[in-house]
Coordinates of C-alpha atoms in Angstrom, one line a residue:
M1 CA -67.0 -41.4 44.7
A2 CA -70.3 -39.8 45.4
K3 CA -73.6 -39.4 43.6
T4 CA -74.8 -35.8 43.4
S5 CA -77.7 -34.0 41.7
S6 CA -75.3 -33.2 38.8
G7 CA -73.9 -36.7 38.4
T8 CA -71.2 -38.8 40.0
H9 CA -68.5 -36.8 41.7
V10 CA -64.9 -38.0 41.9
R11 CA -61.6 -36.6 43.1
V12 CA -59.9 -37.2 39.8
A13 CA -61.3 -38.0 36.3
V14 CA -58.8 -39.5 33.9
V15 CA -59.7 -39.3 30.2
G16 CA -58.4 -42.2 28.1
S17 CA -57.1 -45.7 28.9
G18 CA -53.9 -46.0 26.8
F19 CA -50.4 -45.9 28.4
G20 CA -51.0 -42.4 29.7
G21 CA -54.4 -43.1 31.3
L22 CA -53.5 -46.5 32.8
G23 CA -50.2 -45.1 34.1
A24 CA -52.1 -42.2 35.7
A25 CA -54.5 -44.7 37.3
V26 CA -51.7 -46.8 38.8
R27 CA -49.9 -43.7 40.1
L28 CA -53.1 -42.4 41.7
R29 CA -53.5 -45.7 43.6
R30 CA -49.8 -45.6 44.6
E31 CA -50.5 -42.1 46.1
G32 CA -53.5 -43.5 48.1
V33 CA -56.1 -41.8 45.8
T34 CA -58.9 -44.3 45.1
D35 CA -61.7 -41.9 44.3
F36 CA -61.2 -41.7 40.6
V37 CA -62.5 -43.0 37.3
V38 CA -60.9 -43.6 33.9
L39 CA -63.3 -42.5 31.2
E40 CA -62.8 -44.5 28.0
R41 CA -64.7 -43.8 24.7
S42 CA -64.2 -47.4 23.5
G43 CA -65.1 -50.7 25.0
S44 CA -61.6 -51.8 26.2
V45 CA -58.3 -50.4 27.3
G46 CA -55.3 -49.9 25.0
G47 CA -55.6 -46.4 23.3
T48 CA -53.7 -46.3 20.1
W49 CA -52.6 -49.9 20.6
R50 CA -56.3 -50.9 20.6
D51 CA -57.2 -48.8 17.6
N52 CA -54.3 -49.6 15.3
T53 CA -54.8 -53.2 14.1
Y54 CA -53.5 -52.8 10.6
P55 CA -51.4 -55.6 9.1
G56 CA -47.8 -55.5 10.3
C57 CA -48.6 -53.1 13.2
A58 CA -45.7 -53.0 15.6
C59 CA -43.7 -50.7 17.8
D60 CA -40.4 -49.0 16.7
V61 CA -39.1 -48.8 20.2
P62 CA -37.5 -51.9 21.9
S63 CA -40.1 -53.8 24.0
H64 CA -38.2 -53.7 27.2
L65 CA -38.0 -49.9 27.0
Y66 CA -41.6 -49.5 25.8
S67 CA -43.1 -50.6 29.0
F68 CA -43.6 -49.2 32.5
S69 CA -40.7 -49.2 34.9
F70 CA -43.1 -50.4 37.6
A71 CA -44.5 -53.2 35.5
P72 CA -41.6 -54.9 33.7
N73 CA -42.5 -57.7 31.4
P74 CA -40.0 -60.5 31.2
E75 CA -42.2 -62.3 28.6
W76 CA -41.8 -59.9 25.6
P77 CA -41.7 -62.3 22.6
R78 CA -39.7 -60.1 20.3
T79 CA -37.2 -57.3 20.7
F80 CA -39.7 -55.0 18.9
S81 CA -43.1 -56.3 19.8
G82 CA -46.3 -56.2 17.7
Q83 CA -49.6 -54.6 18.4
P84 CA -51.3 -57.7 19.9
H85 CA -48.6 -58.2 22.5
I86 CA -48.5 -54.5 23.5
R87 CA -52.3 -54.4 23.9
A88 CA -52.2 -57.7 25.9
Y89 CA -49.6 -56.0 28.1
L90 CA -51.9 -53.1 28.8
E91 CA -54.7 -55.4 29.7
R92 CA -52.4 -57.2 32.2
V93 CA -51.5 -53.8 33.7
A94 CA -55.2 -53.1 34.2
D95 CA -55.7 -56.4 36.0
T96 CA -52.5 -56.5 38.0
F97 CA -52.9 -53.1 39.5
G98 CA -56.6 -53.5 40.2
L99 CA -57.8 -50.8 37.8
R100 CA -61.0 -52.5 36.5
P101 CA -63.3 -51.0 39.2
H102 CA -62.2 -47.6 38.0
L103 CA -62.7 -48.1 34.3
R104 CA -65.8 -46.6 32.6
F105 CA -66.1 -47.9 29.0
D106 CA -68.2 -46.4 26.3
S107 CA -67.9 -43.1 28.2
E108 CA -66.6 -40.7 25.6
V109 CA -66.2 -37.2 27.0
R110 CA -68.3 -34.9 24.8
H111 CA -67.8 -31.7 26.8
M112 CA -66.2 -30.5 30.0
R113 CA -66.5 -27.1 31.7
W114 CA -64.8 -25.5 34.7
D115 CA -67.3 -24.4 37.4
G116 CA -65.6 -21.5 39.2
E117 CA -68.3 -21.3 41.8
R118 CA -68.0 -24.9 43.0
M119 CA -64.4 -25.2 42.0
R120 CA -64.7 -28.4 40.0
W121 CA -65.0 -29.7 36.5
E122 CA -68.4 -30.7 35.0
L123 CA -68.1 -33.5 32.4
D124 CA -70.7 -34.6 30.0
T125 CA -70.0 -38.2 28.9
A126 CA -71.7 -40.8 26.7
S127 CA -72.5 -42.8 29.9
G128 CA -73.8 -39.8 32.0
P129 CA -72.6 -36.7 33.8
Y130 CA -69.6 -36.6 36.2
T131 CA -68.0 -33.8 38.2
A132 CA -64.3 -33.9 39.3
D133 CA -61.9 -31.8 41.4
V134 CA -59.1 -32.6 38.9
V135 CA -59.1 -33.8 35.3
V136 CA -56.2 -35.6 33.7
S137 CA -56.5 -35.7 29.9
A138 CA -54.6 -38.7 28.6
T139 CA -56.2 -39.0 25.2
G140 CA -52.8 -38.9 23.5
P141 CA -51.8 -37.2 20.2
L142 CA -52.2 -40.4 18.2
S143 CA -55.9 -41.0 18.8
D144 CA -57.8 -39.1 16.1
P145 CA -57.0 -40.0 12.5
K146 CA -56.4 -37.3 10.0
I147 CA -57.6 -37.7 6.4
P148 CA -56.6 -35.0 3.9
D149 CA -59.3 -33.1 2.0
I150 CA -58.8 -34.6 -1.5
P151 CA -61.1 -33.3 -4.2
G152 CA -63.3 -36.1 -5.4
L153 CA -62.8 -38.4 -2.4
D154 CA -66.5 -38.3 -1.5
T155 CA -67.3 -39.7 -4.9
F156 CA -64.8 -42.6 -4.9
P157 CA -66.9 -45.8 -5.5
G158 CA -64.4 -48.2 -3.8
K159 CA -63.4 -48.8 -0.2
V160 CA -61.8 -46.1 1.9
F161 CA -60.4 -46.3 5.4
H162 CA -57.6 -44.9 7.6
S163 CA -54.8 -47.2 8.9
A164 CA -56.1 -46.6 12.5
R165 CA -59.6 -47.7 11.5
W166 CA -58.6 -50.8 9.5
D167 CA -61.6 -52.6 7.9
H168 CA -60.8 -56.3 8.5
D169 CA -64.0 -57.3 6.8
Y170 CA -62.8 -56.0 3.4
E171 CA -60.7 -58.5 1.5
L172 CA -57.6 -57.0 -0.1
R173 CA -56.5 -60.1 -1.9
G174 CA -56.5 -59.6 -5.6
K175 CA -57.4 -55.9 -5.3
R176 CA -55.8 -52.8 -6.7
V177 CA -54.9 -50.9 -3.6
A178 CA -53.5 -47.4 -3.1
V179 CA -51.7 -46.5 0.1
I180 CA -51.5 -42.7 0.8
G181 CA -48.5 -41.6 2.9
T182 CA -45.0 -42.9 3.8
G183 CA -45.0 -42.6 7.6
A184 CA -44.5 -45.1 10.3
S185 CA -47.8 -46.9 9.6
A186 CA -47.4 -47.0 5.8
I187 CA -44.0 -48.6 5.9
Q188 CA -45.4 -51.5 7.9
I189 CA -48.6 -51.8 5.9
V190 CA -46.9 -51.9 2.5
P191 CA -44.8 -55.0 3.0
A192 CA -47.6 -56.7 4.9
I193 CA -50.2 -56.4 2.1
Q194 CA -47.9 -56.4 -1.0
P195 CA -47.8 -60.2 -1.4
E196 CA -51.6 -60.5 -1.6
V197 CA -52.8 -57.5 -3.6
E198 CA -52.9 -57.5 -7.4
R199 CA -51.3 -54.1 -7.5
L200 CA -50.2 -51.7 -4.9
T201 CA -49.7 -48.0 -5.7
L202 CA -47.9 -45.9 -3.0
F203 CA -48.5 -42.2 -3.1
Q204 CA -45.5 -40.5 -1.6
R205 CA -45.4 -36.8 -0.8
T206 CA -42.0 -36.9 0.9
P207 CA -39.6 -39.9 1.2
A208 CA -38.6 -41.1 4.6
W209 CA -35.3 -42.1 6.0
V210 CA -35.5 -45.8 6.8
M211 CA -33.0 -47.8 8.9
P212 CA -32.9 -51.6 9.2
R213 CA -35.2 -53.0 11.9
M214 CA -33.0 -55.1 14.1
D215 CA -35.9 -57.3 15.3
R216 CA -35.6 -60.8 16.4
E217 CA -37.4 -63.3 18.6
V218 CA -36.5 -63.2 22.3
S219 CA -35.3 -66.6 23.1
G220 CA -36.8 -68.9 25.7
L221 CA -33.5 -68.8 27.6
E222 CA -33.6 -65.0 27.8
R223 CA -37.2 -65.0 29.1
R224 CA -36.4 -67.6 31.7
L225 CA -33.4 -65.5 32.8
H226 CA -35.6 -62.4 33.1
R227 CA -38.2 -64.3 35.1
A228 CA -35.6 -65.8 37.5
L229 CA -33.4 -62.7 37.9
P230 CA -35.6 -59.5 37.5
F231 CA -32.5 -57.3 37.7
T232 CA -31.5 -58.6 34.2
T233 CA -34.7 -57.0 32.8
A234 CA -33.8 -53.7 34.6
A235 CA -30.3 -53.9 33.2
R236 CA -31.5 -54.5 29.7
R237 CA -33.9 -51.6 30.0
A238 CA -31.2 -49.3 31.4
A239 CA -28.8 -50.2 28.5
L240 CA -31.5 -49.4 25.9
W241 CA -32.3 -46.1 27.7
G242 CA -28.7 -45.1 28.0
I243 CA -27.9 -45.6 24.3
R244 CA -30.8 -43.3 23.4
E245 CA -29.9 -40.7 25.9
L246 CA -26.4 -40.5 24.3
Q247 CA -28.0 -39.9 20.9
V248 CA -29.9 -36.9 21.9
Q249 CA -27.0 -34.4 21.5
A250 CA -26.9 -35.1 17.8
F251 CA -30.6 -34.4 17.4
T252 CA -30.7 -31.3 19.6
K253 CA -27.3 -29.6 19.3
R254 CA -25.2 -31.1 16.6
P255 CA -27.3 -32.2 13.6
D256 CA -24.3 -32.3 11.3
E257 CA -23.1 -35.4 13.2
L258 CA -26.1 -37.3 11.7
G259 CA -24.3 -37.6 8.4
L260 CA -23.0 -41.1 9.3
V261 CA -26.5 -42.2 10.0
E262 CA -27.6 -41.0 6.6
R263 CA -24.9 -43.0 4.9
L264 CA -26.1 -46.1 6.8
A265 CA -29.7 -45.4 5.7
K266 CA -28.6 -45.1 2.1
A267 CA -26.7 -48.3 2.3
N268 CA -29.8 -50.0 3.6
M269 CA -31.7 -48.7 0.6
H270 CA -29.0 -49.7 -1.9
R271 CA -29.1 -53.3 -0.6
S272 CA -32.7 -53.8 -1.6
V273 CA -33.4 -51.2 -4.4
K274 CA -31.3 -51.8 -7.5
D275 CA -33.2 -49.5 -9.8
P276 CA -31.4 -46.0 -9.8
A277 CA -34.6 -44.2 -10.7
L278 CA -36.5 -45.8 -7.8
R279 CA -33.6 -45.0 -5.5
A280 CA -33.7 -41.4 -6.5
K281 CA -37.4 -41.1 -5.7
L282 CA -36.8 -42.7 -2.3
T283 CA -33.8 -40.6 -1.3
P284 CA -34.8 -37.7 1.0
S285 CA -33.5 -34.2 0.5
Y286 CA -33.6 -33.2 4.1
R287 CA -31.3 -34.1 7.1
I288 CA -32.1 -37.5 8.7
G289 CA -34.0 -37.0 12.0
C290 CA -35.9 -34.0 10.8
K291 CA -38.8 -36.4 10.4
R292 CA -39.1 -39.5 12.5
I293 CA -36.5 -42.1 11.5
L294 CA -38.4 -45.2 10.4
L295 CA -37.3 -48.8 11.0
S296 CA -38.0 -51.5 8.5
S297 CA -36.1 -54.3 6.9
A298 CA -39.1 -55.2 4.6
Y299 CA -40.2 -51.8 3.2
Y300 CA -37.6 -51.4 0.5
P301 CA -37.7 -55.0 -0.7
A302 CA -41.5 -54.7 -1.0
L303 CA -41.2 -51.5 -3.1
A304 CA -38.9 -53.3 -5.5
R305 CA -41.5 -56.0 -6.3
P306 CA -43.1 -55.9 -9.7
N307 CA -46.6 -55.4 -8.5
V308 CA -45.7 -52.1 -6.7
D309 CA -45.7 -48.6 -8.1
L310 CA -44.3 -45.6 -6.3
V311 CA -45.8 -42.2 -7.2
A312 CA -43.5 -39.6 -5.9
S313 CA -45.6 -36.5 -6.3
G314 CA -48.5 -37.1 -3.9
L315 CA -52.2 -37.5 -4.4
S316 CA -53.9 -34.5 -5.9
E317 CA -57.4 -35.5 -7.1
I318 CA -59.8 -38.4 -7.4
R319 CA -62.0 -39.0 -10.4
G320 CA -64.1 -42.1 -9.9
N321 CA -61.8 -45.1 -9.5
T322 CA -58.9 -43.0 -10.9
L323 CA -56.4 -41.4 -8.6
V324 CA -54.5 -38.5 -10.0
A325 CA -51.1 -37.5 -8.7
A326 CA -49.8 -33.9 -8.6
D327 CA -47.5 -34.7 -11.6
G328 CA -50.5 -35.8 -13.7
S329 CA -49.9 -39.6 -13.5
T330 CA -52.9 -41.8 -12.7
A331 CA -53.7 -45.1 -11.1
E332 CA -56.9 -47.2 -11.2
V333 CA -57.7 -48.6 -7.8
D334 CA -60.3 -50.5 -5.9
A335 CA -59.4 -49.4 -2.4
I336 CA -57.7 -46.5 -0.7
V337 CA -55.8 -46.8 2.6
F338 CA -54.8 -43.5 4.3
G339 CA -51.6 -43.7 6.3
T340 CA -51.8 -39.9 6.8
G341 CA -51.3 -39.6 10.6
F342 CA -53.3 -38.0 13.3
H343 CA -54.5 -34.6 14.7
V344 CA -51.4 -34.0 16.8
T345 CA -51.1 -30.2 16.9
D346 CA -54.9 -29.7 16.8
M347 CA -56.1 -32.4 19.1
P348 CA -60.0 -32.6 19.0
I349 CA -60.2 -33.0 22.8
A350 CA -59.1 -29.3 23.1
E351 CA -62.4 -28.2 21.4
R352 CA -64.3 -29.9 24.2
V353 CA -62.6 -28.3 27.2
V354 CA -64.0 -25.0 28.4
G355 CA -61.8 -23.1 31.0
A356 CA -62.3 -20.5 33.6
D357 CA -62.8 -17.6 31.2
G358 CA -65.4 -19.5 29.0
H359 CA -62.9 -20.2 26.2
T360 CA -62.1 -23.6 24.9
L361 CA -58.6 -25.0 25.1
A362 CA -58.5 -25.0 21.3
E363 CA -59.2 -21.2 21.4
S364 CA -56.5 -20.7 24.0
W365 CA -54.1 -22.7 21.7
K366 CA -55.1 -21.0 18.4
D367 CA -51.6 -19.5 18.1
G368 CA -50.0 -22.8 19.0
M369 CA -50.1 -25.3 21.9
A370 CA -48.3 -24.3 25.0
A371 CA -48.4 -25.8 28.5
L372 CA -46.3 -25.4 31.7
R373 CA -43.8 -28.3 31.8
G374 CA -45.9 -30.0 29.1
A375 CA -48.8 -30.5 31.6
T376 CA -50.9 -27.5 32.6
A377 CA -52.4 -24.6 30.5
S378 CA -53.2 -21.1 31.9
G379 CA -56.9 -20.6 32.5
F380 CA -57.7 -24.3 33.0
P381 CA -57.4 -24.9 36.7
N382 CA -56.8 -28.4 38.0
F383 CA -56.5 -29.7 34.4
M384 CA -53.5 -31.6 33.4
T385 CA -52.5 -33.2 30.1
V386 CA -50.4 -36.3 29.9
I387 CA -48.3 -36.2 26.7
G388 CA -49.0 -32.5 26.3
P389 CA -47.2 -29.9 24.2
N390 CA -43.5 -30.4 23.6
T391 CA -43.3 -33.8 25.4
G392 CA -42.9 -36.0 22.3
L393 CA -39.7 -37.8 21.4
G394 CA -37.9 -38.4 18.2
N395 CA -35.6 -41.2 19.3
S396 CA -36.7 -42.9 22.5
S397 CA -39.7 -44.3 24.5
M398 CA -42.7 -42.1 25.3
I399 CA -43.2 -44.2 28.4
L400 CA -40.3 -42.4 30.0
M401 CA -42.0 -39.1 29.4
I402 CA -45.3 -40.4 30.6
E403 CA -43.8 -41.6 33.9
A404 CA -42.1 -38.2 34.4
Q405 CA -45.4 -36.4 34.0
L406 CA -47.0 -38.9 36.5
N407 CA -44.4 -37.7 39.0
Y408 CA -45.7 -34.1 38.4
L409 CA -49.3 -35.2 38.7
A410 CA -48.6 -36.9 42.0
D411 CA -46.9 -33.8 43.5
Y412 CA -49.7 -31.6 42.0
L413 CA -52.3 -33.6 44.1
R414 CA -50.1 -33.4 47.2
Q415 CA -49.9 -29.6 46.9
L416 CA -53.7 -29.5 46.6
D417 CA -54.1 -31.6 49.7
V418 CA -51.8 -29.2 51.6
L419 CA -53.7 -26.2 50.3
G420 CA -57.0 -27.6 51.5
P421 CA -60.4 -28.5 50.1
G422 CA -61.9 -26.3 47.4
T423 CA -58.6 -25.0 46.0
A424 CA -57.3 -25.2 42.5
L425 CA -54.0 -24.5 40.8
D426 CA -53.9 -22.4 37.6
P427 CA -50.6 -21.8 35.9
R428 CA -49.7 -18.1 35.6
P429 CA -49.6 -16.9 32.0
A430 CA -46.1 -15.6 32.6
S431 CA -44.9 -19.0 33.8
V432 CA -46.3 -20.7 30.7
D433 CA -44.8 -18.1 28.5
A434 CA -41.4 -18.4 30.2
W435 CA -41.3 -22.2 30.0
N436 CA -42.5 -22.1 26.3
E437 CA -39.8 -19.5 25.4
R438 CA -37.1 -21.7 27.0
V439 CA -38.3 -24.7 25.1
Q440 CA -38.6 -22.9 21.7
T441 CA -35.2 -21.3 22.2
R442 CA -33.6 -24.7 22.7
M443 CA -35.6 -26.0 19.7
E444 CA -33.9 -23.5 17.3
R445 CA -30.7 -25.6 17.0
T446 CA -32.4 -29.0 16.7
V447 CA -32.6 -31.1 13.6
W448 CA -36.4 -30.9 13.8
N449 CA -36.2 -27.2 13.1
T450 CA -33.1 -26.9 11.0
G451 CA -33.2 -30.2 9.0
G452 CA -35.1 -28.7 6.0
C453 CA -38.3 -30.7 6.2
T454 CA -42.0 -30.2 7.0
S455 CA -43.2 -32.7 9.5
W456 CA -46.1 -33.4 11.8
Y457 CA -44.0 -32.1 14.6
L458 CA -44.8 -28.6 13.3
D459 CA -48.1 -26.7 13.7
A460 CA -49.8 -24.6 11.0
S461 CA -47.5 -21.7 11.7
G462 CA -44.3 -23.8 11.5
R463 CA -43.6 -23.9 15.3
N464 CA -42.5 -27.1 16.8
T465 CA -45.1 -27.7 19.6
T466 CA -44.6 -31.4 19.7
I467 CA -41.1 -32.5 20.5
W468 CA -39.0 -32.2 23.7
P469 CA -35.6 -30.7 22.8
G470 CA -33.6 -32.5 25.5
T471 CA -33.0 -35.8 27.2
T472 CA -35.6 -37.8 29.1
A473 CA -33.5 -37.3 32.3
E474 CA -33.7 -33.5 31.9
F475 CA -37.5 -33.7 31.5
R476 CA -37.8 -35.9 34.5
A477 CA -35.8 -33.4 36.6
A478 CA -38.0 -30.6 35.3
T479 CA -41.2 -32.4 36.4
R480 CA -40.0 -33.8 39.7
R481 CA -42.1 -31.3 41.8
V482 CA -44.6 -28.6 41.3
D483 CA -43.3 -25.1 42.0
L484 CA -46.2 -23.1 43.4
L485 CA -44.5 -19.9 42.5
E486 CA -45.5 -20.8 38.9
Y487 CA -49.2 -21.0 39.8
E488 CA -52.1 -18.9 41.0
V489 CA -54.0 -20.5 43.8
R490 CA -57.7 -20.3 43.2
R491 CA -60.4 -20.5 45.9
P492 CA -64.2 -20.3 45.8
P493 CA -65.4 -16.7 45.4
R494 CA -67.0 -16.7 48.9
G495 CA -63.8 -18.2 50.4
G496 CA -61.9 -14.9 50.7
S497 CA -58.7 -13.8 48.9
A498 CA -56.2 -16.4 47.7
P499 CA -53.1 -16.8 49.9
D500 CA -49.9 -15.2 48.9
P501 CA -48.3 -17.7 46.5
A502 CA -44.8 -17.3 47.9
G503 CA -46.1 -18.0 51.4
T504 CA -48.2 -20.9 50.2
A505 CA -45.2 -22.4 48.4
R506 CA -43.2 -22.3 51.6
T507 CA -46.0 -23.8 53.6
A508 CA -46.6 -26.6 51.1
R509 CA -43.0 -27.5 50.8
T510 CA -42.4 -27.7 54.5
A511 CA -45.5 -29.9 54.8
R512 CA -43.8 -32.6 52.8
T513 CA -43.1 -35.6 55.0
A514 CA -40.1 -37.9 55.3
D515 CA -42.3 -40.5 53.5
D516 CA -42.6 -38.1 50.6
D517 CA -38.9 -37.7 50.3
T518 CA -38.4 -41.5 50.6
K519 CA -40.9 -42.0 47.7
D520 CA -39.1 -39.4 45.6
A521 CA -35.8 -41.2 46.3
K522 CA -37.4 -44.5 45.3
D523 CA -38.7 -42.9 42.1
A524 CA -35.2 -41.6 41.3
Q525 CA -33.8 -45.1 41.7
E526 CA -36.5 -46.3 39.3
V527 CA -35.3 -43.7 36.7
A528 CA -31.7 -44.8 37.1
A529 CA -32.8 -48.4 36.6
A530 CA -34.9 -47.3 33.6

């Protein structure tokens, strides 16, 4: 890390300190890279698990799978842990792996630009300027809330907030509250606030498939066993991973096999909702899995309570305190809670990144997000996204995908070291197109594309630029190493012509040491254990 006339220069700048950013920081240290910073716009680590503090907030992936393989946690208190425990886990990761000296809080990245003359990124942040050889964007797709443009919203006299920006100073007790949306956040909020509000009106545009949440307290005996015998934690994680890998075929190749799961979901509904009219409103018309399958054992019982109304046509307009649904029905409310998701296919960070040709990443992605192996975009040298396009999952833990991308990041940096100072890797447009075409071809058979729904997995043109259409093991294999044949090697203008990529690839690969191979083998063992 060095001070320059244009700010502090680092080898790597990581943007964001959620799972992706902290994972990248740990991996950098494991690779011997200590000249890096983690730029965080808030005042603490945690990402979406710091921002989402709404009542009932919890993870829908089992705790022992929703954690890093290199940082197992034998102390998870529940099989599906809540937001406070996940955030505390991330704080411990930051402490355990010595990341605090690298963290820069209140340092929102306002703009970054590739300098082709000096072969580095220039970053304008809230805490001052930085330059970096490599930028890792780990802002995540669930970081910027989306509130729909509802006519009259700006004139609503009551309280309005998004689930990811919960106002804990506002007292809901005794209020008439509207919840907009029926996604993963809303089905946790509704049963959490239903007992205390005077009236709760849920505006549903599309019903969700909801399965029981098989959550329970992890016993003291289990925790002691995991502490004393760490391999039991690994075995538990492996079992959870394996079950979900076996489920992938139904989502990606044989959606018709999901009929049994639909019947189980309907049985879950029938146990709690006795009113046939309400059941009809809550029954989806699309194949289960097309939207994310939600987990809750409290959602349906809450909807059946006498102080809850379900409006099944969505919110259309706001007139003072009156909310008007698309079917003309109305509700008088004191507060509106939006559970309407995030900017996933139009991430705001893309508007702040200017590449080699002077265009922003958002402009490059105007026809849909696309990145080579979910990580690198053509025209943006030495820029990598963690949880990039088509890396999302519909049935397993995103931590598995993050760790796979960290393997790719590690080899990316090794290749740059071999190529020498002042070099950059820029994915060839043909390589990005070929990868994206393979992904989209595989996507055609999946439940996410054929299930008959409109979901946040799809962009404005209807393309699925979010989900990975395969197993996590397949993705891990695809991101094990960087193939330099897929990249253009950039050098400073005065440094002469770039080397032949095929020759460079041979040189870089033969330069890998026995230690590198040993590390890869160790990583492979971790995956098997994960």
